[in-house]
XYZ file of N, CA and C in Angstrom:
291
model
N -123.015 -42.863 -36.282
C -121.955 -42.858 -37.270
C -121.383 -41.443 -37.483
N -122.253 -40.451 -37.510
C -121.805 -39.077 -37.715
C -120.986 -38.609 -36.518
N -121.380 -39.044 -35.322
C -120.625 -38.659 -34.131
C -119.204 -39.215 -34.180
N -119.074 -40.437 -34.640
C -117.756 -41.068 -34.731
C -116.900 -40.349 -35.756
N -117.457 -40.021 -36.908
C -116.701 -39.312 -37.944
C -116.310 -37.909 -37.488
N -117.214 -37.212 -36.816
C -116.866 -35.869 -36.352
C -115.823 -35.933 -35.236
N -115.907 -36.931 -34.362
C -114.890 -37.090 -33.316
C -113.543 -37.436 -33.930
N -113.540 -38.295 -34.930
C -112.294 -38.659 -35.605
C -111.701 -37.449 -36.328
N -112.550 -36.655 -36.968
C -112.085 -35.445 -37.644
C -111.495 -34.458 -36.637
N -112.185 -34.278 -35.517
C -111.681 -33.394 -34.471
C -110.341 -33.884 -33.941
N -110.217 -35.190 -33.725
C -108.953 -35.758 -33.238
C -107.831 -35.559 -34.244
N -108.113 -35.723 -35.518
C -107.080 -35.534 -36.552
C -106.647 -34.064 -36.625
N -107.614 -33.136 -36.562
C -107.270 -31.712 -36.599
C -106.474 -31.305 -35.360
N -106.865 -31.817 -34.219
C -106.148 -31.534 -32.984
C -104.723 -32.063 -33.058
N -104.565 -33.289 -33.545
C -103.222 -33.885 -33.670
C -102.372 -33.135 -34.679
N -102.983 -32.714 -35.777
C -102.238 -32.002 -36.818
C -101.775 -30.628 -36.340
N -102.464 -30.025 -35.397
C -102.032 -28.718 -34.907
C -101.076 -28.833 -33.715
N -101.194 -29.869 -32.914
C -100.345 -30.030 -31.736
C -98.966 -30.575 -32.094
N -98.862 -31.475 -33.039
C -97.569 -32.095 -33.374
C -96.509 -31.078 -33.785
N -96.796 -30.107 -34.677
C -95.757 -29.111 -35.007
C -95.345 -28.265 -33.806
N -96.282 -27.949 -32.937
C -95.958 -27.161 -31.745
C -95.032 -27.952 -30.825
N -95.321 -29.223 -30.634
C -94.460 -30.060 -29.796
C -93.064 -30.210 -30.390
N -92.983 -30.277 -31.708
C -91.676 -30.375 -32.371
C -90.856 -29.108 -32.133
N -91.478 -27.958 -32.231
C -90.779 -26.687 -31.997
C -90.313 -26.596 -30.547
N -91.172 -26.960 -29.625
C -90.808 -26.921 -28.205
C -89.640 -27.857 -27.928
N -89.646 -29.045 -28.528
C -88.551 -30.004 -28.331
C -87.240 -29.453 -28.881
N -87.269 -28.826 -30.063
C -86.044 -28.240 -30.626
C -85.517 -27.116 -29.747
N -86.392 -26.308 -29.183
C -85.952 -25.234 -28.301
C -85.328 -25.787 -27.017
N -85.890 -26.863 -26.496
C -85.298 -27.490 -25.308
C -83.895 -28.008 -25.620
N -83.730 -28.613 -26.796
C -82.405 -29.094 -27.186
C -81.429 -27.929 -27.367
N -81.910 -26.819 -27.920
C -81.051 -25.640 -28.099
C -80.617 -25.081 -26.745
N -81.500 -25.101 -25.757
C -81.143 -24.619 -24.421
C -80.102 -25.532 -23.788
N -80.256 -26.838 -23.946
C -79.238 -27.769 -23.425
C -77.902 -27.560 -24.114
N -77.950 -27.319 -25.420
C -76.721 -27.069 -26.166
C -76.057 -25.779 -25.680
N -76.849 -24.757 -25.392
C -76.306 -23.502 -24.879
C -75.659 -23.707 -23.512
N -76.274 -24.517 -22.661
C -75.673 -24.820 -21.356
C -74.317 -25.500 -21.533
N -74.232 -26.425 -22.483
C -72.967 -27.111 -22.744
C -71.897 -26.132 -23.228
N -72.276 -25.219 -24.115
C -71.322 -24.234 -24.637
C -70.878 -23.282 -23.536
N -71.812 -22.848 -22.687
C -71.438 -21.954 -21.591
C -70.499 -22.642 -20.604
N -70.708 -23.921 -20.365
C -69.801 -24.672 -19.503
C -68.409 -24.733 -20.131
N -68.345 -24.993 -21.430
C -67.048 -25.044 -22.114
C -66.389 -23.667 -22.149
N -67.185 -22.613 -22.301
C -66.645 -21.251 -22.280
C -66.092 -20.918 -20.901
N -66.773 -21.355 -19.870
C -66.277 -21.134 -18.509
C -64.977 -21.899 -18.269
N -64.875 -23.112 -18.781
C -63.611 -23.864 -18.677
C -62.493 -23.131 -19.407
N -62.805 -22.542 -20.554
C -61.803 -21.788 -21.311
C -61.334 -20.575 -20.516
N -62.251 -19.885 -19.852
C -61.886 -18.740 -19.010
C -60.976 -19.178 -17.866
N -61.318 -20.271 -17.205
C -60.478 -20.763 -16.104
C -59.096 -21.184 -16.610
N -59.056 -21.792 -17.777
C -57.774 -22.177 -18.372
C -56.957 -20.928 -18.694
N -57.601 -19.881 -19.221
C -56.886 -18.652 -19.536
C -56.357 -17.990 -18.266
N -57.151 -17.956 -17.230
C -56.715 -17.321 -15.980
C -55.506 -18.038 -15.389
N -55.484 -19.351 -15.485
C -54.380 -20.097 -14.877
C -53.143 -20.176 -15.766
N -53.291 -20.145 -17.095
C -52.129 -20.337 -17.968
C -51.866 -19.188 -18.932
N -52.768 -18.229 -19.036
C -52.674 -17.094 -19.973
C -52.674 -17.533 -21.430
N -53.225 -18.694 -21.722
C -53.407 -19.141 -23.106
C -54.871 -19.533 -23.299
N -55.345 -19.354 -24.517
C -56.732 -19.668 -24.835
C -56.825 -21.145 -25.226
N -57.689 -21.851 -24.545
C -57.941 -23.261 -24.858
C -59.000 -23.320 -25.955
N -58.680 -23.977 -27.053
C -59.629 -24.083 -28.148
C -60.679 -25.145 -27.840
N -61.811 -25.009 -28.470
C -62.933 -25.907 -28.242
C -62.649 -27.287 -28.813
N -63.123 -28.317 -28.116
C -62.981 -29.680 -28.633
C -64.050 -29.982 -29.679
N -65.106 -29.180 -29.706
C -66.186 -29.356 -30.678
C -65.941 -28.408 -31.844
N -65.864 -28.946 -33.058
C -65.560 -28.102 -34.213
C -66.725 -27.197 -34.603
N -67.923 -27.437 -34.071
C -69.076 -26.582 -34.376
C -69.059 -25.304 -33.537
N -68.224 -25.266 -32.509
C -68.138 -24.101 -31.631
C -66.860 -23.336 -31.956
N -66.997 -22.060 -32.277
C -65.848 -21.215 -32.592
C -65.602 -20.307 -31.392
N -64.372 -20.347 -30.868
C -64.022 -19.514 -29.713
C -63.057 -18.425 -30.173
N -63.439 -17.161 -29.909
C -62.636 -15.995 -30.267
C -62.229 -15.271 -28.987
N -61.151 -14.519 -29.078
C -60.748 -13.699 -27.934
C -60.270 -12.348 -28.439
N -60.487 -11.324 -27.609
C -60.010 -9.987 -27.932
C -59.718 -9.239 -26.636
N -58.749 -8.328 -26.698
C -58.367 -7.532 -25.533
C -59.286 -6.323 -25.457
N -59.805 -6.062 -24.249
C -60.714 -4.938 -24.022
C -60.073 -4.027 -22.979
N -59.832 -2.787 -23.326
C -59.289 -1.766 -22.412
C -57.952 -2.143 -21.784
N -57.152 -2.946 -22.388
C -55.846 -3.378 -21.908
C -55.883 -4.012 -20.529
N -57.058 -4.274 -19.996
C -57.179 -4.897 -18.685
C -57.898 -6.244 -18.750
N -58.783 -6.371 -19.691
C -59.623 -7.558 -19.760
C -59.493 -8.235 -21.114
N -59.784 -9.509 -21.107
C -59.858 -10.284 -22.342
C -61.284 -10.805 -22.456
N -61.903 -10.518 -23.597
C -63.246 -11.023 -23.850
C -63.117 -12.299 -24.673
N -63.645 -13.375 -24.149
C -63.617 -14.653 -24.850
C -65.055 -15.001 -25.218
N -65.288 -15.193 -26.523
C -66.637 -15.423 -27.034
C -66.730 -16.785 -27.714
N -67.876 -17.401 -27.590
C -68.169 -18.656 -28.277
C -69.314 -18.408 -29.244
N -69.156 -18.875 -30.478
C -70.192 -18.757 -31.499
C -70.533 -20.154 -31.993
N -71.806 -20.393 -32.211
C -72.239 -21.685 -32.734
C -73.624 -21.561 -33.348
N -73.955 -22.510 -34.199
C -75.293 -22.620 -34.761
C -75.982 -23.747 -34.006
N -77.068 -23.409 -33.336
C -77.775 -24.387 -32.507
C -78.613 -25.320 -33.372
N -79.166 -26.306 -32.727
C -79.961 -27.312 -33.418
C -81.230 -26.714 -34.029
N -81.667 -25.556 -33.516
C -82.845 -24.902 -34.076
C -82.503 -24.027 -35.278
N -81.223 -24.005 -35.679
C -80.799 -23.289 -36.878
C -80.413 -21.843 -36.653
N -80.493 -21.357 -35.437
C -80.135 -19.968 -35.147
C -78.689 -19.857 -34.694
N -78.087 -18.718 -35.023
C -76.711 -18.429 -34.633
C -76.724 -17.799 -33.244
N -75.865 -18.310 -32.369
C -75.753 -17.787 -31.010
C -74.324 -17.342 -30.754
N -74.173 -16.350 -29.885
C -72.861 -15.893 -29.434
C -72.981 -15.518 -27.964
N -72.095 -16.055 -27.164
C -72.034 -15.733 -25.737
C -70.597 -15.372 -25.408
N -70.421 -14.337 -24.572
C -69.086 -13.856 -24.228
C -68.916 -13.763 -22.726
N -67.688 -13.972 -22.277
C -67.306 -13.786 -20.882
C -66.019 -12.961 -20.846
N -65.803 -12.262 -19.731
C -64.601 -11.444 -19.562
C -63.684 -12.098 -18.543
N -62.391 -11.920 -18.760
C -61.377 -12.386 -17.805
C -60.344 -11.278 -17.681
N -59.775 -11.140 -16.494
C -58.725 -10.141 -16.319
C -57.428 -10.680 -16.905
N -56.616 -9.759 -17.408
C -55.360 -10.130 -18.057
C -54.324 -10.607 -17.096
């Protein structure tokens, strides 16, 4: 009987410590997928700017796209968003004018 109770206690403690870790890992994986999606959209915006000289705004309202001229030769286009893990991210790409 004591062996069963100690095994059950060990299993409960193990589960209680592993579940939060798995939740954090899952949120980070989702944040990485979200970052890949934003980088793909940022790359589409760069290609649109190169071909038309206008900035294409994001279709997702959670992603803010900014642009600024750098050294009169390049345009820096940046995407800002809050990921599913609650952190603020910003990624930028350069395009020639």
